[in-house]
Short mmCIF file of C-alpha atoms in Angstrom, two decimals:
data_model
loop_
_atom_site.label_atom_id
_atom_site.label_comp_id
_atom_site.label_asym_id
_atom_site.label_seq_id
_atom_site.Cartn_x
_atom_site.Cartn_y
_atom_site.Cartn_z
CA MET A 1 -19.81 8.43 12.07
CA SER A 2 -20.31 6.06 14.97
CA SER A 3 -21.25 2.44 14.38
CA ASP A 4 -22.17 -0.78 16.17
CA LEU A 5 -19.62 -2.76 14.17
CA THR A 6 -17.21 -4.98 16.04
CA PRO A 7 -13.59 -3.78 15.86
CA TYR A 8 -12.45 -6.58 13.58
CA ASP A 9 -15.31 -6.88 11.08
CA LEU A 10 -13.90 -5.30 7.94
CA LYS A 11 -16.29 -7.11 5.61
CA GLN A 12 -19.22 -5.68 7.55
CA LEU A 13 -17.62 -2.22 7.48
CA HIS A 14 -17.32 -2.52 3.71
CA SER A 15 -20.92 -3.67 3.34
CA GLU A 16 -22.39 -1.04 5.65
CA GLN A 17 -20.48 1.80 4.01
CA LEU A 18 -21.64 0.81 0.53
CA SER A 19 -25.24 0.73 1.73
CA ARG A 20 -25.04 4.17 3.40
CA TRP A 21 -22.44 6.18 1.46
CA GLU A 22 -23.35 6.92 -2.15
CA THR A 23 -19.89 8.14 -3.19
CA ALA A 24 -18.26 4.93 -2.00
CA PHE A 25 -21.01 2.78 -3.52
CA LEU A 26 -20.59 4.36 -6.95
CA ASN A 27 -16.81 4.17 -6.89
CA TYR A 28 -16.74 0.51 -5.85
CA LYS A 29 -19.35 -0.24 -8.51
CA GLN A 30 -16.92 1.16 -11.10
CA LEU A 31 -14.46 -1.62 -10.22
CA ASP A 32 -16.78 -4.00 -12.07
CA LYS A 33 -15.98 -2.13 -15.29
CA ILE A 34 -12.24 -1.66 -15.04
CA GLU A 35 -9.99 -3.16 -17.69
CA ALA A 36 -7.12 -5.41 -16.68
CA ARG A 37 -4.51 -7.49 -18.45
CA GLU A 38 -1.32 -9.37 -17.68
CA VAL A 39 2.16 -9.29 -19.13
CA VAL A 40 4.97 -11.74 -18.44
CA ILE A 41 8.46 -10.24 -18.23
CA GLU A 42 11.43 -12.58 -17.90
CA GLY A 43 9.11 -15.17 -16.37
CA VAL A 44 7.54 -12.74 -13.89
CA THR A 45 3.84 -11.94 -14.25
CA MET A 46 2.73 -8.32 -13.90
CA ARG A 47 -0.86 -7.06 -13.97
CA ILE A 48 -2.02 -3.77 -15.48
CA GLN A 49 -5.27 -2.14 -14.38
CA HIS A 50 -7.00 0.84 -15.99
CA ASN A 51 -8.62 2.68 -13.07
CA PRO A 52 -9.68 6.30 -13.83
CA GLY A 53 -10.74 6.84 -10.20
CA ARG A 54 -7.10 6.82 -9.08
CA ILE A 55 -5.99 9.91 -10.99
CA GLY A 56 -6.04 12.00 -7.80
CA SER A 57 -3.69 9.63 -6.00
CA VAL A 58 -1.32 9.19 -8.93
CA SER A 59 -0.98 12.96 -9.43
CA ALA A 60 -0.88 13.86 -5.72
CA GLN A 61 1.54 16.58 -4.65
CA ILE A 62 4.01 15.57 -1.96
CA ASP A 63 4.54 19.04 -0.58
CA LYS A 64 3.57 19.45 3.06
CA LYS A 65 0.08 20.83 3.63
CA PRO A 66 -1.41 22.50 6.69
CA GLN A 67 -3.49 20.31 8.96
CA ASN A 68 -6.73 22.07 8.08
CA ASP A 69 -6.33 20.83 4.50
CA CYS A 70 -5.61 17.20 5.46
CA PHE A 71 -8.30 14.80 4.22
CA LEU A 72 -7.20 12.12 6.73
CA CYS A 73 -7.72 14.26 9.83
CA THR A 74 -10.82 13.23 11.76
CA GLU A 75 -12.44 16.65 11.58
CA ASN A 76 -12.20 16.62 7.77
CA LEU A 77 -13.65 13.17 7.15
CA PRO A 78 -17.02 12.97 5.35
CA ASP A 79 -20.03 12.65 7.64
CA GLU A 80 -20.86 9.31 6.02
CA GLN A 81 -17.48 7.74 6.78
CA ILE A 82 -17.53 5.17 9.58
CA ARG A 83 -14.46 5.08 11.80
CA LEU A 84 -13.40 1.84 13.49
CA PRO A 85 -10.90 2.46 16.31
CA PHE A 86 -7.66 0.50 16.48
CA GLY A 87 -4.75 0.48 18.93
CA ASN A 88 -6.27 2.34 21.87
CA ASP A 89 -7.91 4.72 19.43
CA GLU A 90 -4.52 5.79 18.05
CA TYR A 91 -5.68 4.80 14.55
CA HIS A 92 -8.96 4.67 12.67
CA ILE A 93 -9.84 2.08 10.05
CA LEU A 94 -11.74 3.66 7.16
CA LEU A 95 -13.16 2.38 3.91
CA ASN A 96 -11.13 3.92 1.09
CA PRO A 97 -13.70 5.70 -1.12
CA PHE A 98 -11.34 5.66 -4.14
CA PRO A 99 -10.52 1.94 -4.33
CA ILE A 100 -8.08 -0.17 -6.26
CA PHE A 101 -9.41 -3.41 -4.73
CA LYS A 102 -12.85 -4.84 -4.00
CA GLN A 103 -12.07 -4.30 -0.32
CA HIS A 104 -9.73 -1.39 0.24
CA PHE A 105 -9.17 0.36 3.57
CA THR A 106 -7.12 3.29 4.82
CA ILE A 107 -5.80 3.27 8.40
CA PRO A 108 -4.73 6.79 9.46
CA ALA A 109 -3.32 7.84 12.80
CA THR A 110 -5.83 9.87 14.80
CA THR A 111 -3.25 12.64 15.29
CA HIS A 112 -1.84 14.70 12.43
CA THR A 113 1.74 13.51 12.15
CA PRO A 114 3.98 12.95 9.09
CA GLN A 115 4.19 9.66 7.24
CA ARG A 116 7.05 7.78 8.90
CA ILE A 117 7.47 4.07 9.57
CA GLU A 118 10.09 4.41 12.32
CA GLY A 119 8.54 3.27 15.61
CA ARG A 120 5.34 2.13 13.90
CA MET A 121 6.28 -1.32 12.65
CA PRO A 122 4.74 -2.95 15.76
CA VAL A 123 1.41 -1.44 14.72
CA MET A 124 1.80 -2.72 11.17
CA LEU A 125 2.55 -6.24 12.41
CA GLN A 126 -0.35 -6.11 14.84
CA LEU A 127 -2.69 -5.05 12.04
CA ALA A 128 -1.41 -7.89 9.86
CA ARG A 129 -2.07 -10.46 12.57
CA GLU A 130 -5.42 -9.21 13.81
CA TYR A 131 -6.77 -8.69 10.30
CA ALA A 132 -5.35 -11.79 8.62
CA PRO A 133 -5.71 -12.67 5.80
CA TYR A 134 -5.74 -9.00 4.78
CA THR A 135 -2.48 -7.54 3.48
CA ILE A 136 -1.29 -4.33 5.16
CA PHE A 137 0.86 -1.95 3.16
CA TYR A 138 2.80 1.26 3.72
CA ASN A 139 4.03 3.84 1.24
CA GLY A 140 6.92 6.08 2.22
CA PRO A 141 6.42 9.87 1.98
CA ARG A 142 8.25 9.94 -1.36
CA CYS A 143 7.26 6.46 -2.49
CA GLY A 144 3.67 6.82 -3.62
CA ALA A 145 1.94 8.08 -0.46
CA SER A 146 -0.92 10.37 -1.53
CA ALA A 147 -1.00 11.91 1.96
CA PRO A 148 2.66 12.16 3.10
CA MET A 149 1.64 14.77 5.67
CA HIS A 150 -0.45 12.27 7.68
CA MET A 151 0.67 8.85 8.94
CA HIS A 152 -1.41 6.01 7.51
CA PHE A 153 -1.39 2.40 6.43
CA GLN A 154 -3.65 0.69 3.90
CA ALA A 155 -5.22 -2.76 3.76
CA ALA A 156 -6.71 -5.02 1.11
CA GLN A 157 -7.91 -8.58 0.89
CA ALA A 158 -5.05 -11.01 0.42
CA GLY A 159 -3.98 -12.13 -3.03
CA CYS A 160 -4.57 -8.89 -4.96
CA MET A 161 -0.93 -8.35 -5.92
CA PRO A 162 1.12 -10.95 -7.82
CA ILE A 163 4.08 -10.84 -5.44
CA GLU A 164 1.93 -12.21 -2.61
CA GLU A 165 2.06 -15.63 -4.26
CA GLN A 166 5.24 -15.28 -6.30
CA TRP A 167 7.52 -14.88 -3.30
CA HIS A 168 6.77 -18.44 -2.14
CA THR A 169 8.56 -19.98 -5.13
CA ALA A 170 11.08 -17.23 -5.89
CA ARG A 171 14.77 -17.99 -5.45
CA ARG A 172 16.23 -16.03 -2.59
CA THR A 173 19.51 -15.32 -0.89
CA VAL A 174 19.57 -15.34 2.90
CA VAL A 175 21.02 -12.09 4.26
CA CYS A 176 20.86 -12.79 8.00
CA LEU A 177 19.05 -14.79 10.66
CA HIS A 178 17.75 -13.87 14.10
CA ASN A 179 16.11 -16.56 16.24
CA SER A 180 12.85 -17.43 14.45
CA GLY A 181 13.41 -14.76 11.81
CA GLU A 182 15.06 -14.73 8.41
CA LEU A 183 15.89 -11.74 6.22
CA SER A 184 16.40 -12.66 2.58
CA LEU A 185 16.65 -11.02 -0.81
CA LEU A 186 14.47 -12.34 -3.63
CA ASN A 187 16.29 -13.10 -6.88
CA ASP A 188 15.14 -12.63 -10.49
CA MET A 189 12.04 -10.57 -9.64
CA LEU A 190 12.85 -7.52 -11.83
CA ARG A 191 13.25 -5.28 -8.76
CA PRO A 192 14.98 -5.77 -5.40
CA ILE A 193 12.69 -7.20 -2.72
CA PHE A 194 13.73 -7.98 0.83
CA VAL A 195 11.57 -10.48 2.72
CA ILE A 196 11.41 -10.98 6.47
CA SER A 197 9.72 -14.13 7.74
CA ALA A 198 9.38 -14.78 11.47
CA THR A 199 7.07 -16.54 13.91
CA ALA A 200 7.93 -14.11 16.73
CA GLN A 201 7.08 -10.44 16.36
CA GLU A 202 10.23 -9.29 18.13
CA ASP A 203 12.39 -11.20 15.66
CA ALA A 204 10.62 -9.57 12.71
CA LEU A 205 11.10 -6.15 14.32
CA THR A 206 14.80 -6.77 14.98
CA LEU A 207 15.45 -7.74 11.37
CA PHE A 208 13.46 -4.80 10.05
CA ASP A 209 15.44 -2.43 12.26
CA ARG A 210 18.71 -3.82 10.89
CA LEU A 211 17.56 -3.32 7.32
CA TYR A 212 16.13 0.13 8.04
CA LYS A 213 19.48 1.29 9.44
CA ALA A 214 21.37 -0.18 6.48
CA LEU A 215 19.33 1.65 3.83
CA PRO A 216 20.40 5.23 3.04
CA PRO A 217 18.16 8.05 4.37
CA ILE A 218 17.08 10.74 1.94
CA ALA A 219 17.61 14.37 3.06
CA ASP A 220 16.50 14.17 6.68
CA GLU A 221 13.76 11.69 5.81
CA GLU A 222 13.53 7.95 6.23
CA PRO A 223 15.03 5.56 3.66
CA MET A 224 12.81 5.36 0.60
CA MET A 225 10.75 2.18 0.70
CA ASN A 226 7.40 0.50 0.29
CA ILE A 227 6.37 -2.20 2.76
CA MET A 228 3.85 -5.02 2.66
CA ALA A 229 2.99 -7.21 5.67
CA ARG A 230 0.89 -10.36 6.04
CA TYR A 231 0.30 -12.96 8.72
CA GLU A 232 0.18 -16.47 7.32
CA ASN A 233 1.02 -19.97 8.51
CA ASP A 234 1.43 -18.76 12.10
CA GLY A 235 4.02 -16.16 11.22
CA TRP A 236 4.67 -12.77 9.68
CA VAL A 237 5.83 -12.11 6.16
CA VAL A 238 7.13 -8.58 5.56
CA MET A 239 8.26 -7.45 2.11
CA ILE A 240 10.38 -4.32 1.79
CA PHE A 241 10.86 -2.67 -1.59
CA PRO A 242 13.80 -0.20 -1.48
CA ARG A 243 13.40 2.82 -3.74
CA ALA A 244 15.75 5.31 -5.40
CA LYS A 245 13.22 7.65 -7.05
CA HIS A 246 9.75 8.92 -6.26
CA ARG A 247 8.47 8.85 -9.84
CA PRO A 248 9.97 7.51 -13.10
CA ASP A 249 11.22 9.73 -15.91
CA CYS A 250 8.21 8.89 -18.08
CA TYR A 251 5.92 10.55 -15.53
CA TYR A 252 7.47 13.95 -16.27
CA ALA A 253 7.84 13.54 -20.05
CA THR A 254 6.11 16.17 -22.17
CA ASP A 255 5.81 14.12 -25.35
CA ASP A 256 4.15 10.86 -26.36
CA SER A 257 6.43 8.93 -24.02
CA GLN A 258 4.63 10.33 -20.96
CA CYS A 259 3.04 7.69 -18.74
CA LEU A 260 1.28 8.78 -15.55
CA ILE A 261 2.32 6.01 -13.22
CA SER A 262 3.51 6.90 -9.72
CA PRO A 263 4.74 3.62 -8.20
CA ALA A 264 3.64 2.74 -4.68
CA SER A 265 3.33 -0.58 -2.82
CA VAL A 266 0.72 -1.82 -5.27
CA GLU A 267 2.94 -1.32 -8.31
CA MET A 268 5.98 -2.70 -6.50
CA GLY A 269 3.79 -5.69 -5.71
CA GLY A 270 3.23 -6.25 -9.43
CA LEU A 271 -0.07 -4.44 -10.10
CA PHE A 272 0.34 -1.33 -12.25
CA ILE A 273 -2.47 1.21 -11.96
CA THR A 274 -3.05 3.40 -15.02
CA PRO A 275 -5.70 6.10 -14.53
CA ARG A 276 -5.51 7.16 -18.18
CA GLN A 277 -6.77 4.91 -21.00
CA GLU A 278 -3.87 5.92 -23.23
CA ASP A 279 -1.33 4.72 -20.67
CA TYR A 280 -3.15 1.43 -20.20
CA GLU A 281 -3.08 0.79 -23.93
CA LYS A 282 0.51 1.79 -24.62
CA ILE A 283 2.36 0.46 -21.57
CA THR A 284 4.76 -2.28 -22.60
CA SER A 285 7.02 -4.78 -20.91
CA GLN A 286 9.98 -2.52 -21.58
CA LYS A 287 8.17 0.46 -20.05
CA ILE A 288 7.48 -1.56 -16.92
CA LEU A 289 11.15 -2.56 -16.71
CA ASP A 290 12.15 1.10 -17.11
CA ILE A 291 9.76 2.16 -14.33
#
């Protein structure tokens, strides 16, 4: 759907879509009713959200699908969905009709190409700067991406995930420096988190490239990781969450220990999405540590 929106007005995109797209309106309205609670594990706060609308994403198959089945390809988008062009029309910014956040956007490439971050970090950093204070995030093809067959980023208003504030005061070990950039490893955060901070984009890209090459690739694919990028205080902050598994053992359990959580950037950022009520009620601090 065409629109008169300016390229950088995400709030207006959100508002216009809710006024003209019933499916999106109803799904965002459901966010007012979701249950949420917090747990503190070894001094680190985690949030748990019961969100039934995310069952499709959590249970998504990662097998490759033909292009004519891809829900992110332009020709398969709903007629009601407004598309804002970005990056010489190489990407579209879309309202995510199955939200986790009050403002939740998907940013797919306009061409059908697999989910890969290599060569696309400049786009992610550009999105982070031009849409500050929104947080841009990326899920690897085996790290929670519900559409691994089609390259896409996501965006949400800043401050939705605990790690966005926690990293400021977390102890960290400096790994290496490059001009204005610093690559460090956060300590005592329950999971490994690398953070790149830089005031120059090229410095952030150089440090990311070093880390990317140091992480082990998985069977002809990129290293397993989730990425989160923000632009704040005149510089970029990029968080990289290295991964070893796509889904935890509890996801595949066939008894009462089953818990349908498929970690992506959001969970790595400290917000656990549980589409089933039973999982929301029974998830414990130990289960989160296990995941």
